[in-house]
PDB file of N, CA and C in Angstrom:
ATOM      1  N   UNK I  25      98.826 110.029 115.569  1.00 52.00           N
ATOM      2  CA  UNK I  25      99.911 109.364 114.869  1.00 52.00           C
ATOM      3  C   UNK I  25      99.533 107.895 114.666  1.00 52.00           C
ATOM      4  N   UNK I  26      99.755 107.000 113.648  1.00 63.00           N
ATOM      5  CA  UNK I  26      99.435 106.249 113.219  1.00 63.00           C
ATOM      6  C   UNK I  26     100.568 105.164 113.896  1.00 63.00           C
ATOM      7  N   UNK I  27      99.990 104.083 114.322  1.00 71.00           N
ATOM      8  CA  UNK I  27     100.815 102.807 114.600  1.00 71.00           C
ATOM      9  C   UNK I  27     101.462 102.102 113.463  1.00 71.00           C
ATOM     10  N   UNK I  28     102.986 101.872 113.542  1.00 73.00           N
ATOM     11  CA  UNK I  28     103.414 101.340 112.040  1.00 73.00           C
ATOM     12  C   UNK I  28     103.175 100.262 112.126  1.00 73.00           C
ATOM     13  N   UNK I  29     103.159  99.407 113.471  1.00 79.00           N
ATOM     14  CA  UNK I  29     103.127  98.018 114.032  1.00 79.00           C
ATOM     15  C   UNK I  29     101.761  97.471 112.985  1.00 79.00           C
ATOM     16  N   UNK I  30     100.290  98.311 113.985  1.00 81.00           N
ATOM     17  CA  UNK I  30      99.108  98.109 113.357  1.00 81.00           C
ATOM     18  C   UNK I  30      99.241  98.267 111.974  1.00 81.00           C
ATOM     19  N   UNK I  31      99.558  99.277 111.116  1.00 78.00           N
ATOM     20  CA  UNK I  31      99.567  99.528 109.813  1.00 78.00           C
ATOM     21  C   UNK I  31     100.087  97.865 109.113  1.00 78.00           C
ATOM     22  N   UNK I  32     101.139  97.488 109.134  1.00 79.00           N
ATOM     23  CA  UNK I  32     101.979  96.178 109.294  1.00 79.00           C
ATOM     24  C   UNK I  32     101.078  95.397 109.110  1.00 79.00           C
ATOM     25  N   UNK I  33     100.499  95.301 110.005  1.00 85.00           N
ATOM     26  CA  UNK I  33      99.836  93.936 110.271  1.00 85.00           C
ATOM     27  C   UNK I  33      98.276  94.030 109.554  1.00 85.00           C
ATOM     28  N   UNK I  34      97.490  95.118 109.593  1.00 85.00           N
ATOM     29  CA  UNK I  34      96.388  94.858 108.746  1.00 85.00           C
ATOM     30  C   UNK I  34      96.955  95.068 107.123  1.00 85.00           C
ATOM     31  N   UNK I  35      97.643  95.702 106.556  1.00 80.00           N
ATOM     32  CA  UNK I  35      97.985  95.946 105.062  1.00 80.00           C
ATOM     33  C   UNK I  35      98.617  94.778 104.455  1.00 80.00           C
ATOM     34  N   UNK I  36      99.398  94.144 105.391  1.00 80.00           N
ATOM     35  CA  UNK I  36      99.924  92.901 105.447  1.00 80.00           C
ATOM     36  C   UNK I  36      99.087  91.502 104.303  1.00 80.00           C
ATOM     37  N   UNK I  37      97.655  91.787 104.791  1.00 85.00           N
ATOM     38  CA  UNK I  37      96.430  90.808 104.657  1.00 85.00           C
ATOM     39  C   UNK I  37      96.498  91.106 103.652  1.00 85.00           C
ATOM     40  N   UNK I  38      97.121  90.627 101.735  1.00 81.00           N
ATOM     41  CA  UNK I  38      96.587  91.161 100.887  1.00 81.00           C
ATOM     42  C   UNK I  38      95.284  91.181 100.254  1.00 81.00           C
ATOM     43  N   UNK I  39      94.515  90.074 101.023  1.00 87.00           N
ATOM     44  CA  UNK I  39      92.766  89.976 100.590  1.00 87.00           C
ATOM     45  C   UNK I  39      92.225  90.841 101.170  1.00 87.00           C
ATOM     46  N   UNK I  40      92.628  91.476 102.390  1.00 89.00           N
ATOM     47  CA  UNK I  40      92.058  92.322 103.095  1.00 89.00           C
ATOM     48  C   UNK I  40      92.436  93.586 102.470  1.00 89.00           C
ATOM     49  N   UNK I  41      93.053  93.860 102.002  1.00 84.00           N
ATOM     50  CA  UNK I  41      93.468  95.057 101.395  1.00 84.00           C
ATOM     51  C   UNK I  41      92.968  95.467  99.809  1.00 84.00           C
ATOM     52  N   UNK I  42      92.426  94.283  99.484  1.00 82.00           N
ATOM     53  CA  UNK I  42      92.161  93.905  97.926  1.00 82.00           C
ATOM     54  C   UNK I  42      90.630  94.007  98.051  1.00 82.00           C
ATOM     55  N   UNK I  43      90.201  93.800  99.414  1.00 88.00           N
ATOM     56  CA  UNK I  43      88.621  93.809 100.007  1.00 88.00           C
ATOM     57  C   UNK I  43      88.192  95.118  99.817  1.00 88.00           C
ATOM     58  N   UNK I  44      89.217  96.177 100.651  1.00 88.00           N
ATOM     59  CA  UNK I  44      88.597  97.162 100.574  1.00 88.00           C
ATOM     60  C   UNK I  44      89.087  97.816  99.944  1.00 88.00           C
ATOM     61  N   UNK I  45      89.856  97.821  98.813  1.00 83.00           N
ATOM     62  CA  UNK I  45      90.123  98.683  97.894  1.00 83.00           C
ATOM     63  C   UNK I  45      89.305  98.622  97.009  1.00 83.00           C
ATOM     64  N   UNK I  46      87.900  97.841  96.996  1.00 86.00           N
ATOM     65  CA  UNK I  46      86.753  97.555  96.194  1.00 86.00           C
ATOM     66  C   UNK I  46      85.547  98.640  96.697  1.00 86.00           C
ATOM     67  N   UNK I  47      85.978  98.824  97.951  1.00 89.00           N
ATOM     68  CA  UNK I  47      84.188  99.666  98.772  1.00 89.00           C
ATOM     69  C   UNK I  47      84.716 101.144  98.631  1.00 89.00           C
ATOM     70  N   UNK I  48      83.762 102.206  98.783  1.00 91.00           N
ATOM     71  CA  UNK I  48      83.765 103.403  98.782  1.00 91.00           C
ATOM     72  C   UNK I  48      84.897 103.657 100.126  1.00 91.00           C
ATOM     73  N   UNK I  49      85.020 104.599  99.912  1.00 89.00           N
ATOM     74  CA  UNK I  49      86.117 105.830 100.863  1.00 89.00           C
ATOM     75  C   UNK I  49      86.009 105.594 102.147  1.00 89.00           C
ATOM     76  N   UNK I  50      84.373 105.695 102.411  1.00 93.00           N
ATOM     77  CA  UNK I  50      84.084 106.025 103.615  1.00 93.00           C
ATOM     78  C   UNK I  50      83.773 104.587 104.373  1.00 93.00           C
ATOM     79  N   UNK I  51      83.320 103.390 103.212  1.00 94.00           N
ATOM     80  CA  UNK I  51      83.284 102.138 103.540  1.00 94.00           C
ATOM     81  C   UNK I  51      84.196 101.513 104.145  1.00 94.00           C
ATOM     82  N   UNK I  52      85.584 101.562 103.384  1.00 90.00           N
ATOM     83  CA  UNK I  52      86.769 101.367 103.747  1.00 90.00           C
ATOM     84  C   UNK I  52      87.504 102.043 104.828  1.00 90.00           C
ATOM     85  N   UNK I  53      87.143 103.346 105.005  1.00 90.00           N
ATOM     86  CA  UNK I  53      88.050 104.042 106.248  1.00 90.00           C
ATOM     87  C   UNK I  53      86.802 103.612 107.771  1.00 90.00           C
ATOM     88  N   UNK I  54      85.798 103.219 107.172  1.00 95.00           N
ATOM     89  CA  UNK I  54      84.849 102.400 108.359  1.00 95.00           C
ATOM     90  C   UNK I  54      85.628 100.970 108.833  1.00 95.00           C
ATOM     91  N   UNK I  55      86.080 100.403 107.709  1.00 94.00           N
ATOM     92  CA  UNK I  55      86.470  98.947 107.668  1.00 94.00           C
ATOM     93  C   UNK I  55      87.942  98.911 108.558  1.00 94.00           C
ATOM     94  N   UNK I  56      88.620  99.968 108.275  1.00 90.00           N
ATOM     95  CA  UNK I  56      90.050 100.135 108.838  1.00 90.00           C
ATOM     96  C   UNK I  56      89.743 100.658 109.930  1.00 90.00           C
ATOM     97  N   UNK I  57      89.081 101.336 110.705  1.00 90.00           N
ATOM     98  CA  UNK I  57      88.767 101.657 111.795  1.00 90.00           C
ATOM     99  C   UNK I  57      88.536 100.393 112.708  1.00 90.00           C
ATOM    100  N   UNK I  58      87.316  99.814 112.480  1.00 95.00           N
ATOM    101  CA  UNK I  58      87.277  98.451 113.001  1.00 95.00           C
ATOM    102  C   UNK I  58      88.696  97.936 113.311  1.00 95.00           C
ATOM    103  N   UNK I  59      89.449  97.871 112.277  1.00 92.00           N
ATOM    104  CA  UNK I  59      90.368  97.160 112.674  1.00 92.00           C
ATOM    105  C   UNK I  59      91.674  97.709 113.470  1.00 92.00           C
ATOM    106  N   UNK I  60      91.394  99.188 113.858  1.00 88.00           N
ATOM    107  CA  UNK I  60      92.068  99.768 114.443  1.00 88.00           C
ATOM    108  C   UNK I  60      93.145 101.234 113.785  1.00 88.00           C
ATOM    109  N   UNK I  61      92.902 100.856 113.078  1.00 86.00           N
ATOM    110  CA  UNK I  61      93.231 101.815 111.795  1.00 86.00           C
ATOM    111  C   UNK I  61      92.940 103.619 111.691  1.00 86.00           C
ATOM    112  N   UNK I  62      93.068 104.480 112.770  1.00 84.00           N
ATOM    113  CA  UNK I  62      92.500 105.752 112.897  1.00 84.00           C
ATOM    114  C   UNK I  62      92.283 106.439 111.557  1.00 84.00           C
ATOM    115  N   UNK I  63      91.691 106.356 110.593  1.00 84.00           N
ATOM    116  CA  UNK I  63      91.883 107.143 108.887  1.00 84.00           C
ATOM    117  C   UNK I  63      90.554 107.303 109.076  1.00 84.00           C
ATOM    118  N   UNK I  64      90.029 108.663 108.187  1.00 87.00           N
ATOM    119  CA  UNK I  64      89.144 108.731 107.693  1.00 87.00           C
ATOM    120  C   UNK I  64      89.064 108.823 106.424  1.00 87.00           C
ATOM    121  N   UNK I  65      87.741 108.983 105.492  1.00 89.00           N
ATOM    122  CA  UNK I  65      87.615 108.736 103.865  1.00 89.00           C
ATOM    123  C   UNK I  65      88.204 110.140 103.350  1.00 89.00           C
ATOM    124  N   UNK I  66      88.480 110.941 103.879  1.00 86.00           N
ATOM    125  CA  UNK I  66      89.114 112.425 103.057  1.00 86.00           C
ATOM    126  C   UNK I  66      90.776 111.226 103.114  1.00 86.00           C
ATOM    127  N   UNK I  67      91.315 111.019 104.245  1.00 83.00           N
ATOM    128  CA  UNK I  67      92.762 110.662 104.748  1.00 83.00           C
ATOM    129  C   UNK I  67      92.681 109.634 103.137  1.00 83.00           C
ATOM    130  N   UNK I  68      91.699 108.607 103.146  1.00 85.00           N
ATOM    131  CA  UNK I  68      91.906 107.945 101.864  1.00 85.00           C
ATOM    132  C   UNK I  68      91.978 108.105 100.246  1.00 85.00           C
ATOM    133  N   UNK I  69      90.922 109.843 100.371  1.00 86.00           N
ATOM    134  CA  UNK I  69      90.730 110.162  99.115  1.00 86.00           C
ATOM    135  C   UNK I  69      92.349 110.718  98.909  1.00 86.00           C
ATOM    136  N   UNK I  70      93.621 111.090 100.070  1.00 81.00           N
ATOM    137  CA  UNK I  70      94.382 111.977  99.989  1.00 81.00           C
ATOM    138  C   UNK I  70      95.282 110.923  99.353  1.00 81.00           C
ATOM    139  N   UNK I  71      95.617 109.513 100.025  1.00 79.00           N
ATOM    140  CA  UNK I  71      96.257 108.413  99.241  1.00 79.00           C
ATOM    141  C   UNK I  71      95.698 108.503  97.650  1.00 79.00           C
ATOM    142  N   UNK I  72      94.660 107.882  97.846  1.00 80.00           N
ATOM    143  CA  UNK I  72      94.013 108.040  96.674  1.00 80.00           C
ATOM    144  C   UNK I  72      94.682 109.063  95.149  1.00 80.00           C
ATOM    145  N   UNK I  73      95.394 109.941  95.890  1.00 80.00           N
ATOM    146  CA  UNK I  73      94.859 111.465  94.818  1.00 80.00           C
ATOM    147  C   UNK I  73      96.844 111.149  95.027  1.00 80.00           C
ATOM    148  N   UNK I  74      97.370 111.102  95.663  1.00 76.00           N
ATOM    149  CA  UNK I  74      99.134 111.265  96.091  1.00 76.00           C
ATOM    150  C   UNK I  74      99.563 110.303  94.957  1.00 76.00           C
ATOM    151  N   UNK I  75      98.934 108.916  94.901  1.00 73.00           N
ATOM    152  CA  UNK I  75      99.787 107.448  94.406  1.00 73.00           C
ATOM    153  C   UNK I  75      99.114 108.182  92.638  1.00 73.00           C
ATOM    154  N   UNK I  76      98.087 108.915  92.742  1.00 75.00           N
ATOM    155  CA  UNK I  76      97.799 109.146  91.096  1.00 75.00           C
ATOM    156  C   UNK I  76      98.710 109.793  90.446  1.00 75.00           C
ATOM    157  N   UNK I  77      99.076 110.717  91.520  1.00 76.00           N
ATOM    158  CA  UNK I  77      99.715 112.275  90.989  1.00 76.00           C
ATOM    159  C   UNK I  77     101.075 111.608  90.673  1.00 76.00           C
ATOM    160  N   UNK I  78     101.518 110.247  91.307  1.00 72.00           N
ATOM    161  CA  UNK I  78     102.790 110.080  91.362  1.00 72.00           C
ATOM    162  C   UNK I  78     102.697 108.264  90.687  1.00 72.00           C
ATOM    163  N   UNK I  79     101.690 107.661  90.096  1.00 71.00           N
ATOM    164  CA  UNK I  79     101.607 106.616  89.180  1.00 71.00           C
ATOM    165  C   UNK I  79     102.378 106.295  88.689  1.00 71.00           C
ATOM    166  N   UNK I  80     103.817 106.663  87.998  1.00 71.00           N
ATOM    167  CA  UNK I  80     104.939 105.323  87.858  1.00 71.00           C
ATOM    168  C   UNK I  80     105.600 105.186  88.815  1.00 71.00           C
ATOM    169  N   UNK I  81     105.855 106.272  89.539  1.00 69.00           N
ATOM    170  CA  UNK I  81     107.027 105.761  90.789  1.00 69.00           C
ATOM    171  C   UNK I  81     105.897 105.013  91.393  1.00 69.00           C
ATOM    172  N   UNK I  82     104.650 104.813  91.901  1.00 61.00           N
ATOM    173  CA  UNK I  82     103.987 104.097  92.588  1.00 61.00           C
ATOM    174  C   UNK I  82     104.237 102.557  91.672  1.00 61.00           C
ATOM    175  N   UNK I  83     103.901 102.483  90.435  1.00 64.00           N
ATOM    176  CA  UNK I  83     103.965 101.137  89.939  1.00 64.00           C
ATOM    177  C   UNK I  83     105.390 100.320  89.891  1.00 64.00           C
ATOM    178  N   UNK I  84     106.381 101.528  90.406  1.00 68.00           N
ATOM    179  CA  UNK I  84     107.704 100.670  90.553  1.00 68.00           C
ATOM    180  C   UNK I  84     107.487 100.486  91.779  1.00 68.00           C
ATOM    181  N   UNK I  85     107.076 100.638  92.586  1.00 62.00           N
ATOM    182  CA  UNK I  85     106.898 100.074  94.228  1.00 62.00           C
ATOM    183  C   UNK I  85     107.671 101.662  95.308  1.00 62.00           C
ATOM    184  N   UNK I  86     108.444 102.802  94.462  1.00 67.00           N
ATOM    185  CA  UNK I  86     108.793 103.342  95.176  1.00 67.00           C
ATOM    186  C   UNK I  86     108.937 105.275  94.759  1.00 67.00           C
ATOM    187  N   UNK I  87     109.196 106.161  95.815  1.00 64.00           N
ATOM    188  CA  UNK I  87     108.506 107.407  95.623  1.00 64.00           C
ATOM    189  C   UNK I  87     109.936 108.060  95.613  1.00 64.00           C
ATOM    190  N   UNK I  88     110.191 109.053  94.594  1.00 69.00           N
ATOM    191  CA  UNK I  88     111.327 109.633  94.851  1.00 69.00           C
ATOM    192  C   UNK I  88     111.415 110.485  96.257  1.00 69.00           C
ATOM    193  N   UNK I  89     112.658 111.212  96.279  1.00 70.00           N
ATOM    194  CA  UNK I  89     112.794 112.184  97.524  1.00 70.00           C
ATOM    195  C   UNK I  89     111.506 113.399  97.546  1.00 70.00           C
ATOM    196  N   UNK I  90     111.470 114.026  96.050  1.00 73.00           N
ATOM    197  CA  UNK I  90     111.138 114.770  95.438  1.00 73.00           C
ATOM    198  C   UNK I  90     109.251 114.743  95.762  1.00 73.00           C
ATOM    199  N   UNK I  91     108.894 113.461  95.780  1.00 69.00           N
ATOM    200  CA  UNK I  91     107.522 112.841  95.789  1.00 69.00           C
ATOM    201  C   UNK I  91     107.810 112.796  97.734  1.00 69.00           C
ATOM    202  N   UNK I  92     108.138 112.542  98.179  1.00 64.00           N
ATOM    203  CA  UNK I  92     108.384 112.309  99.824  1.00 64.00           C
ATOM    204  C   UNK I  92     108.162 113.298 100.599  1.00 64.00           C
ATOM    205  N   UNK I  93     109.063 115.139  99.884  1.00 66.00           N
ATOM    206  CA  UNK I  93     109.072 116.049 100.458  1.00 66.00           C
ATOM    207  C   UNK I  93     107.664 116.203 100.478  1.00 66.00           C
ATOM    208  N   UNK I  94     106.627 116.287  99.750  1.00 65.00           N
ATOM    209  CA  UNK I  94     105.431 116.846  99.410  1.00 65.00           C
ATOM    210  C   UNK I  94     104.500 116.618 100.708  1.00 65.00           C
ATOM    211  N   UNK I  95     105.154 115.636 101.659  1.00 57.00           N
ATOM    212  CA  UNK I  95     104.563 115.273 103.085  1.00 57.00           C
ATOM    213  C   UNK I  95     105.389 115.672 103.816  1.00 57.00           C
ATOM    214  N   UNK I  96     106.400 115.682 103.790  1.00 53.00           N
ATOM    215  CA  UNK I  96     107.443 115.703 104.856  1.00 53.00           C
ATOM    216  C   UNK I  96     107.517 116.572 105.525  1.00 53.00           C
ATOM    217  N   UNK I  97     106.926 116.645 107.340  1.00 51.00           N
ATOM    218  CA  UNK I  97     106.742 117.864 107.660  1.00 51.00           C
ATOM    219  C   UNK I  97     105.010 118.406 108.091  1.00 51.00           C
ATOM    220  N   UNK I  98     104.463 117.591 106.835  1.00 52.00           N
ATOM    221  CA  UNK I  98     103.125 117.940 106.437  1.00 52.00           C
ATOM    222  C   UNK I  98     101.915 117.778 107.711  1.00 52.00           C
ATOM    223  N   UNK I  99     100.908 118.096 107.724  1.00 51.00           N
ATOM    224  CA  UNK I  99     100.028 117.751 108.955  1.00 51.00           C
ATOM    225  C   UNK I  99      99.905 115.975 109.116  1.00 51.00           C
ATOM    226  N   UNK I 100      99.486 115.903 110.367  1.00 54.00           N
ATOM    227  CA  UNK I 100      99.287 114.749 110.735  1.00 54.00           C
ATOM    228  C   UNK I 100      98.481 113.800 108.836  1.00 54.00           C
ATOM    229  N   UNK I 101      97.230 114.460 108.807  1.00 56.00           N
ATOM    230  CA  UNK I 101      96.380 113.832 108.122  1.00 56.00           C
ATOM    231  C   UNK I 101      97.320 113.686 106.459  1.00 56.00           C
ATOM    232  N   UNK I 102      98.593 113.789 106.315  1.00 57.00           N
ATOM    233  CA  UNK I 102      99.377 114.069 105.108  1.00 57.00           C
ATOM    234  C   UNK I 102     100.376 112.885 105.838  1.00 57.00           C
ATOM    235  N   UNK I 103     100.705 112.510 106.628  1.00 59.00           N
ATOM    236  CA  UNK I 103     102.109 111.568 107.950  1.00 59.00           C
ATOM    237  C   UNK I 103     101.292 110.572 107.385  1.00 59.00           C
ATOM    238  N   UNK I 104      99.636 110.102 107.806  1.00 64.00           N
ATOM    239  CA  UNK I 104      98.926 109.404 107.683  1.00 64.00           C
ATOM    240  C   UNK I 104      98.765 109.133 106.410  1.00 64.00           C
ATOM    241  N   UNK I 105      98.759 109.464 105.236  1.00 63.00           N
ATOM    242  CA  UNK I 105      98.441 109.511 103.745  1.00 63.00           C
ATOM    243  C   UNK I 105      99.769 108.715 103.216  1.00 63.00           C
ATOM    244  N   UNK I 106     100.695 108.821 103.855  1.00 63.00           N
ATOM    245  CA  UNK I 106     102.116 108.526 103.278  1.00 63.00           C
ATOM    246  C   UNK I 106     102.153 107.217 104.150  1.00 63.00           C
ATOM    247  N   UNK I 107     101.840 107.206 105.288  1.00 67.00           N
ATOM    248  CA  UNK I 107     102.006 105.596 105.951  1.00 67.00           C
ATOM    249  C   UNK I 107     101.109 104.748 105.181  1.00 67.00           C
ATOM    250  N   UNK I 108      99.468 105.007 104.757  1.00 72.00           N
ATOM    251  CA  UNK I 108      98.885 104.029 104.094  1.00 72.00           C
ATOM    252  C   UNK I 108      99.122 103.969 102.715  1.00 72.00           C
ATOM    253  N   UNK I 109     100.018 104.731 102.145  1.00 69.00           N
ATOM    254  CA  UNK I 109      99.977 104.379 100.938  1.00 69.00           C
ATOM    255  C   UNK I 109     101.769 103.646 100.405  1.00 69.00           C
ATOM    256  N   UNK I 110     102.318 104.344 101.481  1.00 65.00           N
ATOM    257  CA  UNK I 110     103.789 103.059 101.430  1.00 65.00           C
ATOM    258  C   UNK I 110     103.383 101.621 101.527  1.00 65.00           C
ATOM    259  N   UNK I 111     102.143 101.437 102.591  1.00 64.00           N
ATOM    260  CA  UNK I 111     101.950  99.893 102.383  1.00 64.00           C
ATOM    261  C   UNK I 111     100.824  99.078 101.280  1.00 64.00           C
ATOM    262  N   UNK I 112     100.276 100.489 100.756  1.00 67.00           N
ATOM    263  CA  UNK I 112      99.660  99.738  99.456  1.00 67.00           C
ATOM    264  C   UNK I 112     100.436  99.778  98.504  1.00 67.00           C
ATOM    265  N   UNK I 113     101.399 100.304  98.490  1.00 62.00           N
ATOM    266  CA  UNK I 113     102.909 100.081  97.754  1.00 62.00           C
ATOM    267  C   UNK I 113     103.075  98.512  97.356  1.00 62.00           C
ATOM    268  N   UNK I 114     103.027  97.953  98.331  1.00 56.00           N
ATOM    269  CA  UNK I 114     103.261  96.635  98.912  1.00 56.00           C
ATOM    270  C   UNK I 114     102.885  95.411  98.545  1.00 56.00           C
ATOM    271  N   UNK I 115     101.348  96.180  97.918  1.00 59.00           N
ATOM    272  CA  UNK I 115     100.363  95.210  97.658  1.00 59.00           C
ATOM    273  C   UNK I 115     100.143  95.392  95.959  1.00 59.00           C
ATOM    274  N   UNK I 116     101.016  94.382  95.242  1.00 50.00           N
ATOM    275  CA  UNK I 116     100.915  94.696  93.925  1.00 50.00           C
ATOM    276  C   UNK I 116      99.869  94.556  93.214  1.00 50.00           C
ATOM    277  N   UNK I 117      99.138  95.435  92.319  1.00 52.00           N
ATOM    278  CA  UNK I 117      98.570  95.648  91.881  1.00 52.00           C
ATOM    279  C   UNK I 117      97.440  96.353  92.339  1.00 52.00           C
ATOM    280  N   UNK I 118      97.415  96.980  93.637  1.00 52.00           N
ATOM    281  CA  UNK I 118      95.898  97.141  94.633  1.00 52.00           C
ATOM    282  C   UNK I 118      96.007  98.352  93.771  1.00 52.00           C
ATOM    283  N   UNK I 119      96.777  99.136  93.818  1.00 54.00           N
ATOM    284  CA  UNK I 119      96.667 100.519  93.698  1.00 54.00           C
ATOM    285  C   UNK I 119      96.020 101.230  92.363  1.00 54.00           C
ATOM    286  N   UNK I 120      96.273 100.197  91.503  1.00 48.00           N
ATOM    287  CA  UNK I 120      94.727 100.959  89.926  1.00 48.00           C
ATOM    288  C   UNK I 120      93.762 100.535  90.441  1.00 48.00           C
ATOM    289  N   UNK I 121      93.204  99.468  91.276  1.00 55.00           N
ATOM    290  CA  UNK I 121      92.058  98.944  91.893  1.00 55.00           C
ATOM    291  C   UNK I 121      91.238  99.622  92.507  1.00 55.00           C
ATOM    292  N   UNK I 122      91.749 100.844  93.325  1.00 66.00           N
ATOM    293  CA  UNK I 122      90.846 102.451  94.014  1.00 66.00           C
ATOM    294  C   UNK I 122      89.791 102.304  93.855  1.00 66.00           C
ATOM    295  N   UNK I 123      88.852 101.505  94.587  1.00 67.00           N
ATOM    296  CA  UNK I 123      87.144 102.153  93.846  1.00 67.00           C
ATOM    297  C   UNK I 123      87.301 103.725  94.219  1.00 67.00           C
ATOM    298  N   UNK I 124      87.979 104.491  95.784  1.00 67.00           N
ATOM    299  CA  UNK I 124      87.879 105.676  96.102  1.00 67.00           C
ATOM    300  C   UNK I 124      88.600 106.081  95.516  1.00 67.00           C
TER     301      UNK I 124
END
């Protein structure tokens, strides 16, 4: 299970978040690890592939119920997909930025 505290506080950094939304999958889920961050590059390709499938509610900053259920419930590595990508929510504009 993912720390919301930690999540918070590194997503927080928008250069840091703008950093690695530039490196590959596996670069970045290396980079978030370091920083405490348990994800791996599938966990990122899954953000990755969720905020596409769902691209205007992502560019309004928010996911319907409808977009929510699609985790809700879901395995850990899907709990995790929905915590990092509520906080790239956050970070305007990161999210067309995906190099992964």
């Amino acid at each position: 299970m993912m720390d919301q505290a930690k999540l918070q506080e590194v997503f927080s950094d928008k250069a840091y978040v703008e950093s690695i939304a530039k490196l590959s999958a596996e670069d970045a889920a290396k980079s978030l690890r370091e920083k405490g961050v348990d994800v791996t590059a599938d966990d990122l390709m899954q953000v990755r592939d969720f905020l596409m499938k769902h691209k205007e509610e992502a560019q309004n900053g928010e996911l319907s119920e409808d977009s929510l259920a699609e985790v809700a419930g879901g395995s850990a590595g899907a709990v995790a997909c929905l915590a990092i990508a509520s906080f790239l929510l956050t970070c305007s504009g990161t999210i067309m930025l995906l190099a992964w």
